[in-house]
Amino acid sequence: MPKKVHRRKKQKQNPFVPIAVGLFLVGIAAVLIASGNTKSTPDSGSGGISISPVEVNFPAPELSLENINGITESLADYRGKVVLVNNWATWCPPCKAEMPTLEAYFEEHASKGFSIIAIEAGDSRDIVSQFVEQYKLHFQVWLDPSGTSLRAFGNGTLPNSYVIDRTGTVRLAWTGEVNRDVLEIYVTPLLTE
């Protein structure tokens, strides 16, 4: 006697279920952003969302690299200044996006003992020099073909930034694009210490 095969009738899926689930997830994301459960700082017209830095306290690493002019410099050469070290790359979109902000902040605060050392992670001197010229950068740019700075700071994600106070202590650290508001809120007060 042959076995009876029972076939289930295929139920039609309600086309509104995936849409409802999607809208629900978008709503949750909107509530989280509106309630301030993010660690980012909103922008007021200066370049998008920026991650707030973490307050840290450790000695600046001993780091010496060649700048784009072929001169070897060291972080120790900048003792007595507030220095923002920015690890970046010419191919990195958020790195490119923050360069005009860094340049404007540097121009405004250089006379107060503030310096930026932008350490490019891996490109040739020619490529980096073209980038510096294109973006009209006036702060120091160092070359790091072997990732020495990334290892020294223990952070391989680009861009990343560290602020070193006048005594040589790293006080702030963050990964991701920075905007002007974050620089004013967190870095400017260090210039008066």
PDB file of C-alpha atoms in Angstrom:
ATOM      1  CA  MET A   1       0.000   0.000   0.000  1.00  0.00           C
ATOM      2  CA  PRO A   2       1.524   3.348  -1.017  1.00  0.00           C
ATOM      3  CA  LYS A   3       2.238   5.931   1.658  1.00  0.00           C
ATOM      4  CA  LYS A   4       0.117   8.979   1.696  1.00  0.00           C
ATOM      5  CA  VAL A   5       2.070  12.143   1.229  1.00  0.00           C
ATOM      6  CA  HIS A   6       0.722  15.053   3.147  1.00  0.00           C
ATOM      7  CA  ARG A   7       1.466  18.383   1.594  1.00  0.00           C
ATOM      8  CA  ARG A   8       1.016  21.547   3.456  1.00  0.00           C
ATOM      9  CA  LYS A   9      -0.595  24.425   1.791  1.00  0.00           C
ATOM     10  CA  LYS A  10       1.874  27.230   1.342  1.00  0.00           C
ATOM     11  CA  GLN A  11       0.802  30.236   3.311  1.00  0.00           C
ATOM     12  CA  LYS A  12       1.179  33.597   1.704  1.00  0.00           C
ATOM     13  CA  GLN A  13       3.526  35.876   3.584  1.00  0.00           C
ATOM     14  CA  ASN A  14       2.113  39.231   4.510  1.00  0.00           C
ATOM     15  CA  PRO A  15       4.119  41.800   2.506  1.00  0.00           C
ATOM     16  CA  PHE A  16       3.782  44.364   5.280  1.00  0.00           C
ATOM     17  CA  VAL A  17       5.724  42.330   7.885  1.00  0.00           C
ATOM     18  CA  PRO A  18       9.241  43.097   6.522  1.00  0.00           C
ATOM     19  CA  ILE A  19       8.314  46.760   6.109  1.00  0.00           C
ATOM     20  CA  ALA A  20       6.979  46.935   9.662  1.00  0.00           C
ATOM     21  CA  VAL A  21      10.110  45.282  11.061  1.00  0.00           C
ATOM     22  CA  GLY A  22      12.320  47.738   9.129  1.00  0.00           C
ATOM     23  CA  LEU A  23      10.383  50.740  10.381  1.00  0.00           C
ATOM     24  CA  PHE A  24      10.560  49.392  13.928  1.00  0.00           C
ATOM     25  CA  LEU A  25      14.378  49.114  13.726  1.00  0.00           C
ATOM     26  CA  VAL A  26      14.679  52.618  12.266  1.00  0.00           C
ATOM     27  CA  GLY A  27      12.516  53.899  15.112  1.00  0.00           C
ATOM     28  CA  ILE A  28      14.745  52.273  17.733  1.00  0.00           C
ATOM     29  CA  ALA A  29      17.838  53.829  16.147  1.00  0.00           C
ATOM     30  CA  ALA A  30      16.172  57.253  16.101  1.00  0.00           C
ATOM     31  CA  VAL A  31      15.214  56.967  19.791  1.00  0.00           C
ATOM     32  CA  LEU A  32      18.773  55.998  20.755  1.00  0.00           C
ATOM     33  CA  ILE A  33      20.256  58.923  18.854  1.00  0.00           C
ATOM     34  CA  ALA A  34      17.697  61.397  20.216  1.00  0.00           C
ATOM     35  CA  SER A  35      18.179  60.206  23.788  1.00  0.00           C
ATOM     36  CA  GLY A  36      21.912  60.821  23.682  1.00  0.00           C
ATOM     37  CA  ASN A  37      22.997  57.215  24.052  1.00  0.00           C
ATOM     38  CA  THR A  38      25.799  57.749  21.581  1.00  0.00           C
ATOM     39  CA  LYS A  39      29.369  58.760  22.301  1.00  0.00           C
ATOM     40  CA  SER A  40      29.554  61.288  19.529  1.00  0.00           C
ATOM     41  CA  THR A  41      29.437  65.034  19.521  1.00  0.00           C
ATOM     42  CA  PRO A  42      27.000  66.702  17.143  1.00  0.00           C
ATOM     43  CA  ASP A  43      28.379  69.121  14.651  1.00  0.00           C
ATOM     44  CA  SER A  44      27.354  72.724  14.350  1.00  0.00           C
ATOM     45  CA  GLY A  45      28.363  73.119  10.748  1.00  0.00           C
ATOM     46  CA  SER A  46      32.007  72.119  11.051  1.00  0.00           C
ATOM     47  CA  GLY A  47      32.243  68.718   9.446  1.00  0.00           C
ATOM     48  CA  GLY A  48      29.826  66.069  10.698  1.00  0.00           C
ATOM     49  CA  ILE A  49      29.683  63.852  13.752  1.00  0.00           C
ATOM     50  CA  SER A  50      32.866  63.494  15.761  1.00  0.00           C
ATOM     51  CA  ILE A  51      33.712  60.982  18.426  1.00  0.00           C
ATOM     52  CA  SER A  52      34.448  62.539  21.806  1.00  0.00           C
ATOM     53  CA  PRO A  53      37.966  61.846  23.067  1.00  0.00           C
ATOM     54  CA  VAL A  54      38.775  59.708  26.065  1.00  0.00           C
ATOM     55  CA  GLU A  55      40.729  61.332  28.877  1.00  0.00           C
ATOM     56  CA  VAL A  56      43.971  59.416  29.403  1.00  0.00           C
ATOM     57  CA  ASN A  57      47.167  59.941  31.360  1.00  0.00           C
ATOM     58  CA  PHE A  58      50.385  58.345  30.121  1.00  0.00           C
ATOM     59  CA  PRO A  59      53.803  59.571  28.959  1.00  0.00           C
ATOM     60  CA  ALA A  60      54.096  60.389  25.260  1.00  0.00           C
ATOM     61  CA  PRO A  61      55.938  57.618  23.457  1.00  0.00           C
ATOM     62  CA  GLU A  62      59.521  58.182  22.369  1.00  0.00           C
ATOM     63  CA  LEU A  63      58.933  58.659  18.684  1.00  0.00           C
ATOM     64  CA  SER A  64      61.225  60.064  15.997  1.00  0.00           C
ATOM     65  CA  LEU A  65      60.348  60.138  12.299  1.00  0.00           C
ATOM     66  CA  GLU A  66      61.324  62.008   9.172  1.00  0.00           C
ATOM     67  CA  ASN A  67      59.150  64.919   8.081  1.00  0.00           C
ATOM     68  CA  ILE A  68      58.248  65.561   4.433  1.00  0.00           C
ATOM     69  CA  ASN A  69      61.344  67.790   4.122  1.00  0.00           C
ATOM     70  CA  GLY A  70      63.661  64.904   5.048  1.00  0.00           C
ATOM     71  CA  ILE A  71      64.466  66.160   8.562  1.00  0.00           C
ATOM     72  CA  THR A  72      64.154  63.740  11.480  1.00  0.00           C
ATOM     73  CA  GLU A  73      62.078  65.123  14.347  1.00  0.00           C
ATOM     74  CA  SER A  74      61.043  63.740  17.696  1.00  0.00           C
ATOM     75  CA  LEU A  75      57.990  64.250  19.889  1.00  0.00           C
ATOM     76  CA  ALA A  76      60.456  65.300  22.603  1.00  0.00           C
ATOM     77  CA  ASP A  77      61.370  68.312  20.400  1.00  0.00           C
ATOM     78  CA  TYR A  78      57.862  69.652  21.062  1.00  0.00           C
ATOM     79  CA  ARG A  79      58.041  69.592  24.866  1.00  0.00           C
ATOM     80  CA  GLY A  80      56.551  72.837  26.200  1.00  0.00           C
ATOM     81  CA  LYS A  81      53.825  72.907  23.533  1.00  0.00           C
ATOM     82  CA  VAL A  82      50.405  71.307  23.365  1.00  0.00           C
ATOM     83  CA  VAL A  83      50.640  68.846  20.474  1.00  0.00           C
ATOM     84  CA  LEU A  84      47.908  67.017  18.627  1.00  0.00           C
ATOM     85  CA  VAL A  85      49.361  63.894  16.988  1.00  0.00           C
ATOM     86  CA  ASN A  86      47.118  62.736  14.153  1.00  0.00           C
ATOM     87  CA  ASN A  87      47.778  59.340  12.544  1.00  0.00           C
ATOM     88  CA  TRP A  88      46.251  59.326   9.071  1.00  0.00           C
ATOM     89  CA  ALA A  89      46.615  58.199   5.435  1.00  0.00           C
ATOM     90  CA  THR A  90      46.092  59.918   2.090  1.00  0.00           C
ATOM     91  CA  TRP A  91      43.632  57.194   0.975  1.00  0.00           C
ATOM     92  CA  CYS A  92      41.456  57.382   4.122  1.00  0.00           C
ATOM     93  CA  PRO A  93      38.141  59.299   3.578  1.00  0.00           C
ATOM     94  CA  PRO A  94      37.638  60.445   7.217  1.00  0.00           C
ATOM     95  CA  CYS A  95      41.312  61.474   7.337  1.00  0.00           C
ATOM     96  CA  LYS A  96      40.818  63.658   4.276  1.00  0.00           C
ATOM     97  CA  ALA A  97      37.591  65.081   5.679  1.00  0.00           C
ATOM     98  CA  GLU A  98      39.185  66.256   8.934  1.00  0.00           C
ATOM     99  CA  MET A  99      42.258  67.921   7.388  1.00  0.00           C
ATOM    100  CA  PRO A 100      40.604  71.325   6.694  1.00  0.00           C
ATOM    101  CA  THR A 101      39.313  71.353  10.284  1.00  0.00           C
ATOM    102  CA  LEU A 102      42.746  70.554  11.684  1.00  0.00           C
ATOM    103  CA  GLU A 103      44.350  73.239   9.495  1.00  0.00           C
ATOM    104  CA  ALA A 104      41.850  75.920  10.582  1.00  0.00           C
ATOM    105  CA  TYR A 105      42.251  75.022  14.270  1.00  0.00           C
ATOM    106  CA  PHE A 106      46.050  75.045  13.933  1.00  0.00           C
ATOM    107  CA  GLU A 107      46.061  78.451  12.225  1.00  0.00           C
ATOM    108  CA  GLU A 108      43.934  79.930  15.006  1.00  0.00           C
ATOM    109  CA  HIS A 109      45.851  78.438  17.946  1.00  0.00           C
ATOM    110  CA  ALA A 110      49.502  78.115  16.803  1.00  0.00           C
ATOM    111  CA  SER A 111      50.400  81.408  18.483  1.00  0.00           C
ATOM    112  CA  LYS A 112      49.267  79.947  21.827  1.00  0.00           C
ATOM    113  CA  GLY A 113      51.880  77.185  21.768  1.00  0.00           C
ATOM    114  CA  PHE A 114      49.810  74.637  19.849  1.00  0.00           C
ATOM    115  CA  SER A 115      51.215  72.270  17.223  1.00  0.00           C
ATOM    116  CA  ILE A 116      49.876  69.475  15.061  1.00  0.00           C
ATOM    117  CA  ILE A 117      52.013  66.599  13.903  1.00  0.00           C
ATOM    118  CA  ALA A 118      50.187  64.654  11.206  1.00  0.00           C
ATOM    119  CA  ILE A 119      51.848  61.271  10.799  1.00  0.00           C
ATOM    120  CA  GLU A 120      51.040  59.671   7.447  1.00  0.00           C
ATOM    121  CA  ALA A 121      50.875  55.881   7.593  1.00  0.00           C
ATOM    122  CA  GLY A 122      52.756  54.440   4.651  1.00  0.00           C
ATOM    123  CA  ASP A 123      52.628  56.538   1.489  1.00  0.00           C
ATOM    124  CA  SER A 124      55.689  57.876  -0.324  1.00  0.00           C
ATOM    125  CA  ARG A 125      57.117  61.354   0.237  1.00  0.00           C
ATOM    126  CA  ASP A 126      55.891  62.463  -3.217  1.00  0.00           C
ATOM    127  CA  ILE A 127      52.297  61.365  -2.632  1.00  0.00           C
ATOM    128  CA  VAL A 128      52.213  62.922   0.845  1.00  0.00           C
ATOM    129  CA  SER A 129      53.792  66.169  -0.395  1.00  0.00           C
ATOM    130  CA  GLN A 130      51.158  66.442  -3.133  1.00  0.00           C
ATOM    131  CA  PHE A 131      48.434  65.907  -0.523  1.00  0.00           C
ATOM    132  CA  VAL A 132      49.924  68.594   1.748  1.00  0.00           C
ATOM    133  CA  GLU A 133      50.058  71.030  -1.157  1.00  0.00           C
ATOM    134  CA  GLN A 134      46.512  70.210  -2.304  1.00  0.00           C
ATOM    135  CA  TYR A 135      45.064  70.712   1.191  1.00  0.00           C
ATOM    136  CA  LYS A 136      47.341  73.717   1.936  1.00  0.00           C
ATOM    137  CA  LEU A 137      48.535  72.281   5.253  1.00  0.00           C
ATOM    138  CA  HIS A 138      50.907  74.379   7.358  1.00  0.00           C
ATOM    139  CA  PHE A 139      51.436  72.060  10.324  1.00  0.00           C
ATOM    140  CA  GLN A 140      54.141  69.388  10.541  1.00  0.00           C
ATOM    141  CA  VAL A 141      53.670  66.244   8.472  1.00  0.00           C
ATOM    142  CA  TRP A 142      55.818  63.213   9.225  1.00  0.00           C
ATOM    143  CA  LEU A 143      56.264  60.048   7.171  1.00  0.00           C
ATOM    144  CA  ASP A 144      55.741  56.658   8.761  1.00  0.00           C
ATOM    145  CA  PRO A 145      56.367  53.981   6.123  1.00  0.00           C
ATOM    146  CA  SER A 146      56.546  51.115   8.631  1.00  0.00           C
ATOM    147  CA  GLY A 147      53.719  51.977  11.066  1.00  0.00           C
ATOM    148  CA  THR A 148      56.023  52.991  13.931  1.00  0.00           C
ATOM    149  CA  SER A 149      53.582  55.596  15.284  1.00  0.00           C
ATOM    150  CA  LEU A 150      50.607  53.249  15.065  1.00  0.00           C
ATOM    151  CA  ARG A 151      52.521  50.702  17.144  1.00  0.00           C
ATOM    152  CA  ALA A 152      53.819  53.344  19.580  1.00  0.00           C
ATOM    153  CA  PHE A 153      50.274  54.504  20.347  1.00  0.00           C
ATOM    154  CA  GLY A 154      48.832  50.984  20.109  1.00  0.00           C
ATOM    155  CA  ASN A 155      46.119  51.940  17.630  1.00  0.00           C
ATOM    156  CA  GLY A 156      46.034  50.817  13.999  1.00  0.00           C
ATOM    157  CA  THR A 157      42.647  52.319  13.125  1.00  0.00           C
ATOM    158  CA  LEU A 158      42.762  55.510  11.061  1.00  0.00           C
ATOM    159  CA  PRO A 159      42.389  58.308  11.759  1.00  0.00           C
ATOM    160  CA  ASN A 160      43.377  58.429  15.405  1.00  0.00           C
ATOM    161  CA  SER A 161      44.496  61.419  17.434  1.00  0.00           C
ATOM    162  CA  TYR A 162      46.295  62.057  20.711  1.00  0.00           C
ATOM    163  CA  VAL A 163      46.808  65.328  22.535  1.00  0.00           C
ATOM    164  CA  ILE A 164      50.052  65.719  24.462  1.00  0.00           C
ATOM    165  CA  ASP A 165      50.250  68.483  27.065  1.00  0.00           C
ATOM    166  CA  ARG A 166      53.203  70.808  27.667  1.00  0.00           C
ATOM    167  CA  THR A 167      54.805  68.344  30.116  1.00  0.00           C
ATOM    168  CA  GLY A 168      54.833  65.450  27.626  1.00  0.00           C
ATOM    169  CA  THR A 169      51.790  63.636  29.004  1.00  0.00           C
ATOM    170  CA  VAL A 170      49.158  62.241  26.658  1.00  0.00           C
ATOM    171  CA  ARG A 171      45.852  63.640  27.953  1.00  0.00           C
ATOM    172  CA  LEU A 172      43.291  62.891  25.231  1.00  0.00           C
ATOM    173  CA  ALA A 173      42.855  60.048  22.766  1.00  0.00           C
ATOM    174  CA  TRP A 174      40.269  59.262  20.127  1.00  0.00           C
ATOM    175  CA  THR A 175      39.732  57.239  17.003  1.00  0.00           C
ATOM    176  CA  GLY A 176      37.723  58.653  14.116  1.00  0.00           C
ATOM    177  CA  GLU A 177      37.156  61.972  12.434  1.00  0.00           C
ATOM    178  CA  VAL A 178      37.327  65.028  14.661  1.00  0.00           C
ATOM    179  CA  ASN A 179      35.349  68.238  14.185  1.00  0.00           C
ATOM    180  CA  ARG A 180      35.910  71.822  15.312  1.00  0.00           C
ATOM    181  CA  ASP A 181      33.458  71.608  18.218  1.00  0.00           C
ATOM    182  CA  VAL A 182      35.392  68.708  19.761  1.00  0.00           C
ATOM    183  CA  LEU A 183      38.687  70.554  19.391  1.00  0.00           C
ATOM    184  CA  GLU A 184      37.270  73.669  21.069  1.00  0.00           C
ATOM    185  CA  ILE A 185      35.617  71.729  23.897  1.00  0.00           C
ATOM    186  CA  TYR A 186      38.505  69.403  24.742  1.00  0.00           C
ATOM    187  CA  VAL A 187      41.779  70.820  23.382  1.00  0.00           C
ATOM    188  CA  THR A 188      41.422  74.587  23.817  1.00  0.00           C
ATOM    189  CA  PRO A 189      41.306  74.405  27.653  1.00  0.00           C
ATOM    190  CA  LEU A 190      44.695  72.611  27.625  1.00  0.00           C
ATOM    191  CA  LEU A 191      46.244  75.641  25.917  1.00  0.00           C
ATOM    192  CA  THR A 192      45.754  77.739  29.068  1.00  0.00           C
ATOM    193  CA  GLU A 193      47.428  75.252  31.423  1.00  0.00           C
TER     194      GLU A 193
END
